[in-house]
PDB file of C-alpha atoms in Angstrom:
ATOM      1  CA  UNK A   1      -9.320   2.740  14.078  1.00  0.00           C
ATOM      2  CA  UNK A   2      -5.713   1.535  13.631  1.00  0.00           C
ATOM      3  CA  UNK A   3      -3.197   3.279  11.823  1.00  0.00           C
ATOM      4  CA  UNK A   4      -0.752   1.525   9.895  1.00  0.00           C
ATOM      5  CA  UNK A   5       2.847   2.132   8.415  1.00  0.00           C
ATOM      6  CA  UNK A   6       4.571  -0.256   5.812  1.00  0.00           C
ATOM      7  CA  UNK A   7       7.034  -0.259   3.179  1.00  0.00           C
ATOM      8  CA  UNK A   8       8.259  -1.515   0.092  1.00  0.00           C
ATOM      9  CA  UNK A   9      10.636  -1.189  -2.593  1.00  0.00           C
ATOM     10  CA  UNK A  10      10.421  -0.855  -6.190  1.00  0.00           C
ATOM     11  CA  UNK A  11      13.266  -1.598  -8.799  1.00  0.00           C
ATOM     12  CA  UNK A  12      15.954   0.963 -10.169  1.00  0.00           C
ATOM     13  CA  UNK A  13      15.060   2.951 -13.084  1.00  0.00           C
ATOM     14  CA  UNK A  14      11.167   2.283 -11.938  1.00  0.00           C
ATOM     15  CA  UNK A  15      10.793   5.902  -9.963  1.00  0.00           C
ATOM     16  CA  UNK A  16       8.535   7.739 -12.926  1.00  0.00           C
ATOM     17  CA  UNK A  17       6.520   4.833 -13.949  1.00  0.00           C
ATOM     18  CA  UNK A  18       5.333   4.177 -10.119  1.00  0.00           C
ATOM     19  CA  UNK A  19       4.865   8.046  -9.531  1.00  0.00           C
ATOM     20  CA  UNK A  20       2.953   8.444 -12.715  1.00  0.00           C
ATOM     21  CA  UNK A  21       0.626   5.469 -11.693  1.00  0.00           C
ATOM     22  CA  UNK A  22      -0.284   6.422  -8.639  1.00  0.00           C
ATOM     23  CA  UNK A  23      -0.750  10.151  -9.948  1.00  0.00           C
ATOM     24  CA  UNK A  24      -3.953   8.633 -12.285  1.00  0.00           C
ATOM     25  CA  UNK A  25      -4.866   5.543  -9.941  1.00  0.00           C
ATOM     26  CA  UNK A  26      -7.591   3.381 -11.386  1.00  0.00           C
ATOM     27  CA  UNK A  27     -11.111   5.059  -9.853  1.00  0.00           C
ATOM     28  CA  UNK A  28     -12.004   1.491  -9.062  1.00  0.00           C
ATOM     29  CA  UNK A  29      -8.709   0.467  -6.773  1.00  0.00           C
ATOM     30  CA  UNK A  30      -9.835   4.052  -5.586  1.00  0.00           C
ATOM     31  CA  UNK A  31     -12.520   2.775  -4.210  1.00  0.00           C
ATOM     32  CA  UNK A  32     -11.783  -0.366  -3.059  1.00  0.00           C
ATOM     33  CA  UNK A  33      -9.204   1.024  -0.695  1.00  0.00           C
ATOM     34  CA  UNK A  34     -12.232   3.343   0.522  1.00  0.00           C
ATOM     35  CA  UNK A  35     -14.630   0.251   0.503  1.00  0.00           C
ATOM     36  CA  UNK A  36     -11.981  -1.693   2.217  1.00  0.00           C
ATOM     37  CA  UNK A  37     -12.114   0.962   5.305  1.00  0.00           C
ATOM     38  CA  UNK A  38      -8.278   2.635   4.341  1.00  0.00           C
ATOM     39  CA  UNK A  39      -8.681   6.113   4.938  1.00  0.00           C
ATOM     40  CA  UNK A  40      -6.213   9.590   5.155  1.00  0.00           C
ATOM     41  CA  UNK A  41      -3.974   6.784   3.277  1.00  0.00           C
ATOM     42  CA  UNK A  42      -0.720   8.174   1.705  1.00  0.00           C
ATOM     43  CA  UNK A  43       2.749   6.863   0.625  1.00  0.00           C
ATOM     44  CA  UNK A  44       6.304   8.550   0.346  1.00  0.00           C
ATOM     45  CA  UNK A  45       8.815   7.962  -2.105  1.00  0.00           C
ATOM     46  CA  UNK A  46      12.198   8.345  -1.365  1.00  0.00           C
ATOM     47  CA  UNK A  47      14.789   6.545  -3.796  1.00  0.00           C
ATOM     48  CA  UNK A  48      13.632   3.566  -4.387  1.00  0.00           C
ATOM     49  CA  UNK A  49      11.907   2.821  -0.943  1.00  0.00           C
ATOM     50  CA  UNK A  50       8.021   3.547  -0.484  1.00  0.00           C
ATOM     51  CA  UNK A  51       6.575   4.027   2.608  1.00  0.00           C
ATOM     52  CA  UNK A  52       3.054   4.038   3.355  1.00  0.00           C
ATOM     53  CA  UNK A  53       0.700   4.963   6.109  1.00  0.00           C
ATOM     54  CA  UNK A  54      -2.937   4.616   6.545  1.00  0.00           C
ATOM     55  CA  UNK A  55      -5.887   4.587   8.991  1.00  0.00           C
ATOM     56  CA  UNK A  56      -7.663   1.563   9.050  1.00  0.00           C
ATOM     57  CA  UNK A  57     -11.370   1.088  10.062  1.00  0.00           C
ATOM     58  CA  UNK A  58     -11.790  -0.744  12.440  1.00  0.00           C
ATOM     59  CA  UNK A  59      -8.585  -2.333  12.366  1.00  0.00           C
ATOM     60  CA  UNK A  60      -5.340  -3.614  10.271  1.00  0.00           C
ATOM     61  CA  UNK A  61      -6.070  -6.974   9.662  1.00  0.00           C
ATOM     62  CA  UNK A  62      -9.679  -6.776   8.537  1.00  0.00           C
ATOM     63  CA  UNK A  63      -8.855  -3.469   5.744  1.00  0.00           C
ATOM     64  CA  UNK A  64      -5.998  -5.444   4.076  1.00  0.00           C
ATOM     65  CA  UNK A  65      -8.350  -9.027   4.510  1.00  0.00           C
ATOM     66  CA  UNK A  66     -10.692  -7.297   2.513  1.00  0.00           C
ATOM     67  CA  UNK A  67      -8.285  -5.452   0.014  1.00  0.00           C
ATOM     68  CA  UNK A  68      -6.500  -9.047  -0.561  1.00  0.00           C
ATOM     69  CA  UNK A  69      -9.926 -10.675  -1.218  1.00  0.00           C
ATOM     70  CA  UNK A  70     -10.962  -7.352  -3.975  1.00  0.00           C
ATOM     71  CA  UNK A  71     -10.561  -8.423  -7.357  1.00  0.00           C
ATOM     72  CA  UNK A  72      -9.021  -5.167  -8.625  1.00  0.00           C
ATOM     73  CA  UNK A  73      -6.469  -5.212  -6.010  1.00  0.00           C
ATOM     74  CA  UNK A  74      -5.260  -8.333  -7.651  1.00  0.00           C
ATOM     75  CA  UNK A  75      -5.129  -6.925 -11.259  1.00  0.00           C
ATOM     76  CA  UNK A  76      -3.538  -3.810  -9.623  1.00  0.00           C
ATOM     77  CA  UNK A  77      -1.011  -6.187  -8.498  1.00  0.00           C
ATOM     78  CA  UNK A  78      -0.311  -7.861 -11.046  1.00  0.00           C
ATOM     79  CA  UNK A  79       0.322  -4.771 -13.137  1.00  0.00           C
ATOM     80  CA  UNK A  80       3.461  -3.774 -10.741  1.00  0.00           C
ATOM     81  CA  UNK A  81       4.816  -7.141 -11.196  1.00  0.00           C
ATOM     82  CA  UNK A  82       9.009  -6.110 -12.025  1.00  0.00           C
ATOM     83  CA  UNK A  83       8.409  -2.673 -10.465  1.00  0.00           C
ATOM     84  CA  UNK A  84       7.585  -3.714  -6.929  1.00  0.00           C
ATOM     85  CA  UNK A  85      10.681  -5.722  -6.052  1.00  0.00           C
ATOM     86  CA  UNK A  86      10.255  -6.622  -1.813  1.00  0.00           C
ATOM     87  CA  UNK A  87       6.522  -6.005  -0.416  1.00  0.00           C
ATOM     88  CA  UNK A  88       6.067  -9.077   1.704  1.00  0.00           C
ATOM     89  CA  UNK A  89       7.980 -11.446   3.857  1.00  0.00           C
ATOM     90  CA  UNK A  90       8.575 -15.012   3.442  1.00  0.00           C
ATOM     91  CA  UNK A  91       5.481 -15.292   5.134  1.00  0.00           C
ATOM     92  CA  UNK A  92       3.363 -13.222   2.761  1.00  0.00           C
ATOM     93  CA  UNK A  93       3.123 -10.210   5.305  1.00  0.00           C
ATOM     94  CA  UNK A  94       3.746  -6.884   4.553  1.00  0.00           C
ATOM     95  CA  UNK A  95       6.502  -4.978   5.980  1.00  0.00           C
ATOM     96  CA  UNK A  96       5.223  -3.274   9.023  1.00  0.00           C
ATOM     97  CA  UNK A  97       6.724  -0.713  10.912  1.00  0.00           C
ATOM     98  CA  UNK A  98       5.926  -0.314  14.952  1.00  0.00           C
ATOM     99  CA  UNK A  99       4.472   3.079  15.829  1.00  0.00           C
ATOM    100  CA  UNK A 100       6.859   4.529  18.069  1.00  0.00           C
ATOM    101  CA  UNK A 101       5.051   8.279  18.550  1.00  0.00           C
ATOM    102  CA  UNK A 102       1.472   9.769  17.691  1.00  0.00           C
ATOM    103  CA  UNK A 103       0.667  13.340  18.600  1.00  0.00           C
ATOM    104  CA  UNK A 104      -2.954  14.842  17.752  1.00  0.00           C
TER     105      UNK A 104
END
């Protein structure tokens, strides 16, 4: 398992409408991020920046390889397209943050 902690940030006057959809998240993207191994995931609002953090099994790169090949992820992209404003680099890679502490 690897945890994981990125962020993002959605545009002004977009607060509601991204709280609201991720109160009634599609059951399928549900289950994709389950399917894709993403567990005890969770994100934080604050403002305008979102910050997520997740458990990945077995690791980072394979959860989000599989997430960015499910079909649903893309249509659940697509549908915050003007309300996500900065996700990835110039590269195409999310925003990652180093973990700095973990305590059990």
């Amino acid at each position: 398992m690897e945890r994981v902690c990125f962020e993002l940030e959605i545009a002004p006057g977009t607060e509601a409408e991204y709280d609201e959809r991720h109160a009634t998240i599609w059951p399928e993207m549900s289950a994709a991020i389950r399917d894709a191994g993403l567990r005890n995931y969770s994100g934080f609002r604050r403002g305008t920046r979102v910050v997520y953090y997740g458990e990945c099994h077995p690791d980072v790169a394979t959860v989000f390889g599989r997430l960015g090949e499910s079909e649903v992820n893309t249509r659940w992209a697509q549908s915050f397209e003007g309300v996500i404003t900065r996700l990835v680099d110039d590269d195409g890679n999310l925003y990652l943050a180093d973990e700095v502490f973990h305590q059990d």
